[in-house]
Short mmCIF file of C-alpha atoms in Angstrom, two decimals:
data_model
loop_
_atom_site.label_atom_id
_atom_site.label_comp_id
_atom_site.label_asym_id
_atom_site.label_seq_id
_atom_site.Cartn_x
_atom_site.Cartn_y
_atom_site.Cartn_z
CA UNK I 26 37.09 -33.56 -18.96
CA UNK I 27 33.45 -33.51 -17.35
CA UNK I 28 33.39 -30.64 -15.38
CA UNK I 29 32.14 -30.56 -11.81
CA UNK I 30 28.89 -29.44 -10.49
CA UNK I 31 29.27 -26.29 -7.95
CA UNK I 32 27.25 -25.43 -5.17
CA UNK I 33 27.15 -23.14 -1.88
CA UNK I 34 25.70 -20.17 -0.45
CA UNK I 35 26.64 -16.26 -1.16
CA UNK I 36 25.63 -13.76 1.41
CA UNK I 37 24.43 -10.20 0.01
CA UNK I 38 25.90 -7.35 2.62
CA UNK I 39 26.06 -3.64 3.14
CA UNK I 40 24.34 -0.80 4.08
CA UNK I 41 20.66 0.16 3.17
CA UNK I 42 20.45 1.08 -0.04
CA UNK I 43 23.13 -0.30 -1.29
CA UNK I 44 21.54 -2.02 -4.54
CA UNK I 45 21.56 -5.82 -2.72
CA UNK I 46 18.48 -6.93 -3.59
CA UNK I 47 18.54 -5.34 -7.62
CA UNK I 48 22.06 -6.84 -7.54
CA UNK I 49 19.79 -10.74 -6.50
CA UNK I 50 17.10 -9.62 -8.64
CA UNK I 51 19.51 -9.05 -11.54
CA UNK I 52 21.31 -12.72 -11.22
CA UNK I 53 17.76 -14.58 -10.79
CA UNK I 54 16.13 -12.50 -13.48
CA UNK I 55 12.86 -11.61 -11.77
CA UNK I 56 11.90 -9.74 -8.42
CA UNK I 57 12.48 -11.56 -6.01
CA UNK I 58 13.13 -9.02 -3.29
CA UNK I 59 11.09 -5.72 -3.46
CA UNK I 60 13.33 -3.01 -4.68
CA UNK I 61 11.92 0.49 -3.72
CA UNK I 62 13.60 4.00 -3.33
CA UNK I 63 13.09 3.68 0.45
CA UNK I 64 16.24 2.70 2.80
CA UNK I 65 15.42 -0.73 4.62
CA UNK I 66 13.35 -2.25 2.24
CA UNK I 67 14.74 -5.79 2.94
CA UNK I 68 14.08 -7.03 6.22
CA UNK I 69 14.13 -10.11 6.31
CA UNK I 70 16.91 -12.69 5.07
CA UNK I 71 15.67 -14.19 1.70
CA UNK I 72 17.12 -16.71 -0.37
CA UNK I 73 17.37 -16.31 -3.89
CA UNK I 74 18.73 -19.76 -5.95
CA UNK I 75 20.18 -18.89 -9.21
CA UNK I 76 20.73 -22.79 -11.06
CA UNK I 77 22.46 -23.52 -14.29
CA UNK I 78 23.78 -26.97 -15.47
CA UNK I 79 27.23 -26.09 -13.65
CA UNK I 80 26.28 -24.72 -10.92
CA UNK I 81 23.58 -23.56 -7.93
CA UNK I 82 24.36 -20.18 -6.00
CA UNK I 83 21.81 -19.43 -3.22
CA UNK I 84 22.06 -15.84 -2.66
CA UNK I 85 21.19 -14.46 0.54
CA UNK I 86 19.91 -10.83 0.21
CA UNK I 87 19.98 -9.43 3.55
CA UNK I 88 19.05 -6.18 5.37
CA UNK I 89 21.40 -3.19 5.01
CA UNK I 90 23.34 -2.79 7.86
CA UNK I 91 23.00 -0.18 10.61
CA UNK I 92 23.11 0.81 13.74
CA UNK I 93 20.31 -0.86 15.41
CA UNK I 94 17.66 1.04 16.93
CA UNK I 95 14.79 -1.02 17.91
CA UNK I 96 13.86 -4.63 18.04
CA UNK I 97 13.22 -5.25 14.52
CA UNK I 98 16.14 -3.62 13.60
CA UNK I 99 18.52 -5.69 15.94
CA UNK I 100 16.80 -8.41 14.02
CA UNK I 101 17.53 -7.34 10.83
CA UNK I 102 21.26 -6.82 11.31
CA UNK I 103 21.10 -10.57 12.94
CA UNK I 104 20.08 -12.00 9.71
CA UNK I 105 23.11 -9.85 8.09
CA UNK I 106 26.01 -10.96 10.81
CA UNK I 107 24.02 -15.13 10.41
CA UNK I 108 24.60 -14.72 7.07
CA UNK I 109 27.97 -14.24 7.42
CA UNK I 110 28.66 -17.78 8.95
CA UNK I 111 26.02 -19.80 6.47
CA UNK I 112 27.79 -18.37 3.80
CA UNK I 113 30.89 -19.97 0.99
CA UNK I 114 31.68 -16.29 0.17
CA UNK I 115 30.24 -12.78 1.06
CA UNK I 116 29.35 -10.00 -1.91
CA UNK I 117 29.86 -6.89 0.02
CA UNK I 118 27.90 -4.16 -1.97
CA UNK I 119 29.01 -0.46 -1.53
CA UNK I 120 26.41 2.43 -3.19
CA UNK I 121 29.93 4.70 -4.33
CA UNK I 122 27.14 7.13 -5.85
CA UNK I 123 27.03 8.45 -2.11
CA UNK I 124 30.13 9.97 -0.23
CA UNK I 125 31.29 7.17 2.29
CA UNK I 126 30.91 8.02 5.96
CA UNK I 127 30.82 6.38 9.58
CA UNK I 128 27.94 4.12 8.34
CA UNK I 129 29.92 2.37 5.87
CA UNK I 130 32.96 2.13 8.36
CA UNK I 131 30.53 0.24 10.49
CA UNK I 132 29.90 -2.42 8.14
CA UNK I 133 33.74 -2.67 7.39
CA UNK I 134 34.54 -3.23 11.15
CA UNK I 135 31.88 -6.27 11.14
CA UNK I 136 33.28 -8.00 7.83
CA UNK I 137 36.56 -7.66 8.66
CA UNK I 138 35.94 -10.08 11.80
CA UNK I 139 34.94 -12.81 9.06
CA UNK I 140 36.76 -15.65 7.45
CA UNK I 141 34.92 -16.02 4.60
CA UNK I 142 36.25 -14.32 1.59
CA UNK I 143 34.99 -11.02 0.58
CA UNK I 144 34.29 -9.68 -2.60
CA UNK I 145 33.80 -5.83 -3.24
CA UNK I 146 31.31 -4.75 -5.82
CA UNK I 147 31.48 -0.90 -6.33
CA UNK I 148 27.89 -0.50 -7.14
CA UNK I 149 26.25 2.26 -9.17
CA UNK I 150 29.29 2.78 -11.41
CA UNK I 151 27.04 4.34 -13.90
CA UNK I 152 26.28 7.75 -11.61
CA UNK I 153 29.78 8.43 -10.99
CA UNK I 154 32.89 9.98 -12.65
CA UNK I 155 35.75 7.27 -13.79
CA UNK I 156 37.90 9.22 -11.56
CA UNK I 157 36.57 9.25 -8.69
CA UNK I 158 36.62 4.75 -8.87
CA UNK I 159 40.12 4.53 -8.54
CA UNK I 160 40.09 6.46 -5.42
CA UNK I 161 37.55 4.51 -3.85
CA UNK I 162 39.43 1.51 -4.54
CA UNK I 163 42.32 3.22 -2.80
CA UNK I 164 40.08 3.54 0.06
CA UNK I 165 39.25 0.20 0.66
CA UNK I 166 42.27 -1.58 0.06
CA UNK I 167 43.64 0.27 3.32
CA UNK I 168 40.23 -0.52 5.33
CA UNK I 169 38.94 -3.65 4.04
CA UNK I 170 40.25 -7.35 3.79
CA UNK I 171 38.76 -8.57 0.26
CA UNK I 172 39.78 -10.97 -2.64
CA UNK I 173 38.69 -8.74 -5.41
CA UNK I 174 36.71 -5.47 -5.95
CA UNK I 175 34.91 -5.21 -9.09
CA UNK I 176 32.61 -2.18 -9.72
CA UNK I 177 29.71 -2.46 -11.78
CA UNK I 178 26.21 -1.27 -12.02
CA UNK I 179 23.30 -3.80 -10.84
CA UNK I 180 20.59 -1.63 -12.31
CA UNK I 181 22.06 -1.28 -16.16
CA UNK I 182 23.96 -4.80 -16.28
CA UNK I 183 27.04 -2.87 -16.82
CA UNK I 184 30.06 -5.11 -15.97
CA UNK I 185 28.14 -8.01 -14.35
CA UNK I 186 29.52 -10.92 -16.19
CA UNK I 187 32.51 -9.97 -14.21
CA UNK I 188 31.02 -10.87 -11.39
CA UNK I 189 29.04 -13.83 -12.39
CA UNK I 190 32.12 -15.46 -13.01
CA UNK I 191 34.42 -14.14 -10.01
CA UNK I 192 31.36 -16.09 -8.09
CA UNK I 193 31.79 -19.21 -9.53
CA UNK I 194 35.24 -19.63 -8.11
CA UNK I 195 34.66 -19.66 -4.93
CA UNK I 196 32.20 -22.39 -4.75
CA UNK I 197 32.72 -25.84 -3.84
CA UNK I 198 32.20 -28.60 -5.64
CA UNK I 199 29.07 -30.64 -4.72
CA UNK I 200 25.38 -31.56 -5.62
CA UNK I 201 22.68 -28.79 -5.87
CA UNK I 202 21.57 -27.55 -2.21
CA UNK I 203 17.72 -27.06 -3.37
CA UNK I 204 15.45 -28.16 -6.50
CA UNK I 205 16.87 -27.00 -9.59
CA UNK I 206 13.25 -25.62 -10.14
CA UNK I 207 13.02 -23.70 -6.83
CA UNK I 208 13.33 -19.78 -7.26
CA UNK I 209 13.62 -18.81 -3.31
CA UNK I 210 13.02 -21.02 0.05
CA UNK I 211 10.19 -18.51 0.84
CA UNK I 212 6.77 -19.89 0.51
CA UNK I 213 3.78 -18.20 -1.40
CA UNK I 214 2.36 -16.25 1.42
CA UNK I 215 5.91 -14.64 2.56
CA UNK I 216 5.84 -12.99 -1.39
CA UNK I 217 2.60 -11.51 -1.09
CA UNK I 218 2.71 -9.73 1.90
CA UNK I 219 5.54 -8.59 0.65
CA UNK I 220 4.00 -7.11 -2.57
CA UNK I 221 1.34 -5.65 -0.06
CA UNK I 222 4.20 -4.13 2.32
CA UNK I 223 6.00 -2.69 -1.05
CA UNK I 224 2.70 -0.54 -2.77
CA UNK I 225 2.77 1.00 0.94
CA UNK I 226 6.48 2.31 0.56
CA UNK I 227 5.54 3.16 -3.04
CA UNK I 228 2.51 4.94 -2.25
CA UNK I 229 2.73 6.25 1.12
CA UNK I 230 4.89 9.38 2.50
CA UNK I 231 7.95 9.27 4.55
CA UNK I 232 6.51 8.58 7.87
CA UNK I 233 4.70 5.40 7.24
CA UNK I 234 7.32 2.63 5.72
CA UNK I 235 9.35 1.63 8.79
CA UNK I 236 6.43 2.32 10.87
CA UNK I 237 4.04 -0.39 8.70
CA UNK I 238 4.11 -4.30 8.68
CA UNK I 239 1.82 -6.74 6.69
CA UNK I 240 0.21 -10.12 7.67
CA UNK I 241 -1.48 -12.46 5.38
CA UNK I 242 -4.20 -14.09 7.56
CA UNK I 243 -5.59 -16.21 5.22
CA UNK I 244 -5.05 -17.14 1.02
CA UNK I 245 -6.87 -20.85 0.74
CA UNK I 246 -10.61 -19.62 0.01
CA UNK I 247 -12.20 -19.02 -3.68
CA UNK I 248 -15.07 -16.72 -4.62
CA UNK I 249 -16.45 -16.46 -7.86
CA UNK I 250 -13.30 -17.66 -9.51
CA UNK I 251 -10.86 -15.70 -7.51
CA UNK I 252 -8.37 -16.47 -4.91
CA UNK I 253 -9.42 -14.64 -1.61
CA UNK I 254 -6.50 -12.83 0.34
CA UNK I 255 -7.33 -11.52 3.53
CA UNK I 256 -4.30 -9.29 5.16
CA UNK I 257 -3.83 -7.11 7.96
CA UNK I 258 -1.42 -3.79 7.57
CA UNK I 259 -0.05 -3.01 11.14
CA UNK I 260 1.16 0.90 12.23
CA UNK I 261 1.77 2.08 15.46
CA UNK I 262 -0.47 5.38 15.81
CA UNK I 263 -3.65 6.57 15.20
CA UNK I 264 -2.13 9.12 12.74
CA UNK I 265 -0.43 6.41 10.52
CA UNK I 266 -3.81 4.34 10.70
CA UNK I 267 -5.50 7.53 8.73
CA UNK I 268 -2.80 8.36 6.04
CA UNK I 269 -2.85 4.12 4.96
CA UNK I 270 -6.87 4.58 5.24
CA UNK I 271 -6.47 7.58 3.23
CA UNK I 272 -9.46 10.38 2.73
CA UNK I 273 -12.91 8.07 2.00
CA UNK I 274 -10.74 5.26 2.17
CA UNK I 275 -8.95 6.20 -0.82
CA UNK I 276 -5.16 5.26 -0.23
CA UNK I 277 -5.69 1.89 0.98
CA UNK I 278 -8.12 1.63 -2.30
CA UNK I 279 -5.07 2.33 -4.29
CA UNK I 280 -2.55 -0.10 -2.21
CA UNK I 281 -4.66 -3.12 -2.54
CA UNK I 282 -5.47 -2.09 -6.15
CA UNK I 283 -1.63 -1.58 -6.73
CA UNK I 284 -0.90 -5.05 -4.71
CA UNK I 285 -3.49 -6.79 -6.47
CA UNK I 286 -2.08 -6.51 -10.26
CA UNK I 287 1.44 -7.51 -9.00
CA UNK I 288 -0.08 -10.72 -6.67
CA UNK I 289 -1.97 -12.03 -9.67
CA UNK I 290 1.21 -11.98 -11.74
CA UNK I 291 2.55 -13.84 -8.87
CA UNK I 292 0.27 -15.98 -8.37
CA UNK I 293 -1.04 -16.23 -12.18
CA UNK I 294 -4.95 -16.11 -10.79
CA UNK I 295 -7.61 -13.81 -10.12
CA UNK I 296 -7.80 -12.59 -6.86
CA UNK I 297 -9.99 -10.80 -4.52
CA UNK I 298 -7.31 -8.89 -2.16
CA UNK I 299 -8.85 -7.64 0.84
CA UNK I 300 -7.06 -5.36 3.47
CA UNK I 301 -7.64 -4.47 7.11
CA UNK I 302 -5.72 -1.44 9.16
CA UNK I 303 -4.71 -2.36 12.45
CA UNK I 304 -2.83 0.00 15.12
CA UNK I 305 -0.19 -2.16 17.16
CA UNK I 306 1.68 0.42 18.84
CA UNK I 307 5.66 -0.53 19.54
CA UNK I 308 5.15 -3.43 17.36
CA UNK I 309 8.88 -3.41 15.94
CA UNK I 310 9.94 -3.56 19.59
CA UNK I 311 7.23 -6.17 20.84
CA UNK I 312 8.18 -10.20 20.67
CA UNK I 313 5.09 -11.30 19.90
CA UNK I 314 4.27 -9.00 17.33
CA UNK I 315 8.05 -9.80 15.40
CA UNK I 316 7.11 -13.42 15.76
CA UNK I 317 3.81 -13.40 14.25
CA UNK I 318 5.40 -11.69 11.71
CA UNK I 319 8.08 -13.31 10.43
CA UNK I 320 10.99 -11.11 11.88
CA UNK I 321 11.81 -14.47 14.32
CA UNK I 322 15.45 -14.42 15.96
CA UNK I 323 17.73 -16.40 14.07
CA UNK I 324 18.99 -19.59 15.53
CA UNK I 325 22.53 -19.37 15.99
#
């Protein structure tokens, strides 16, 4: 018997933090989302297509979950709840490394409001006790309506064939839903403000990341051999504007030096990377500023 090609679309939930976009990263075999330490990394919603000669799953890694508070936030968790509706089944991915409190209660109200099946993964097996799994479990089979739990570790591989396969099940049959060569729906230019945006979490302290956005302005010139990149990093005070400057100009020497390496293996070119520091005060709870860049309000 010739079996059937599968398609359809799995939504990527849960809190910050949670180990969604490794988890994507992990099934499509390259970064596709930037993974860093800090909380609310994601923000926008990004498709990842995983294809084999069975099937096509488009994941969609969304932003952790929370309590919204700003603009770009209540964006954030919009992509998250859209997600819910786009998608054939819904990967919700609990961090059981951390005790669970109100936050992740939060997240269970929302999903249990869905039809679409559920499946648990208990993520970050690896940094707990075998004990203490089974009484997670016991937790969320009172709280939570799911098909199957299945704890694993996204970062170590640990138990993800599991999951590969529990996947496949609940897909329907039909054609592929994108190129079999496409990696994401994002286009260049979304990816490399995005590597900007990470070597800012990675090198900047605490009060910068949520407080920084980056806009490519322009990628189509050539100099000398290299692809030029002009981009604009956006914070909202004067203080901000001085730690991503950096003494002498220092930090933002090391960002676009740090950027630069991972947008040429990207892009597989030379480039010429050159960055600007802008203060937009309130940006993440201005329209315009959301709009022009990227964080645009789902149409429902």
């Amino acid at each position: 018997m010739i079996a059937m090609f599968k398609s359809g679309f799995v939504a990527i939930v849960g809190r910050p933090n949670a180990g969604k976009s490794t988890l994507m990263d992990r099934f499509l075999g390259s970064e596709l989302s930037i993974v860093t330490s800090q909380p609310q990394t994601t923000r926008n919603s990004i498709k990842g297509i995983y294809t084999t000669e069975n099937e096509q799953v488009v994941f969609i890694d969304t932003p952790g979950i929370h309590k919204p508070k700003d603009l770009l936030s209540e964006q954030m968790d919009d992509y998250s709840y859209q997600s819910f509706k786009d998608a054939d089944l819904i990967l919700y991915v609990v961090d059981i490394s951390v005790e669970l409190g109100k936050g992740e209660q939060y997240v269970i109200d929302k999903l249990n409001d869905q039809k679409v099946p559920i499946v648990l993964v208990l993520n970050k097996i690896d940094l707990i006790h075998p004990d203490k799994l089974l009484e997670i479990t016991d937790y969320f089979k009172e709280h939570l309506k799911y098909e199957k739990a299945i704890p694993l570790s996204a970062v170590t591989g640990q138990n993800f064939p599991a999951l590969k396969e529990e996947i496949v099940n609940y897909l329907p049959e039909g054609m592929p839903l994108f190129d079999v060569d496409d990696l994401s729906d994002k286009p260049t230019i979304f990816f490399v403000a995005e590597l900007v945006r990470k070597a800012i979490l990675e090198l900047t302290s605490e009060e910068i990341p949520h407080s920084s956005a980056v806009e490519v302005l322009d990628m189509s010139q050539f100099e000398n051999g290299k692809r030029i990149i002009e981009a604009t990093i956006y914070v909202e005070r004067d203080s901000q504007k001085k730690i991503i400057i950096g003494s002498k100009g220092s930090m933002i020497k090391n960002i676009g030096i740090q950027a630069r390496k991972q947008i040429e293996e990207l892009l597989g070119e030379r480039v010429n990377l050159k960055l600007w520091v802008k203060k937009a005060p309130k940006w993440r709870n201005t329209v315009s500023y959301l709009n022009s860049l990227g964080y645009k309000k789902e149409k429902h």
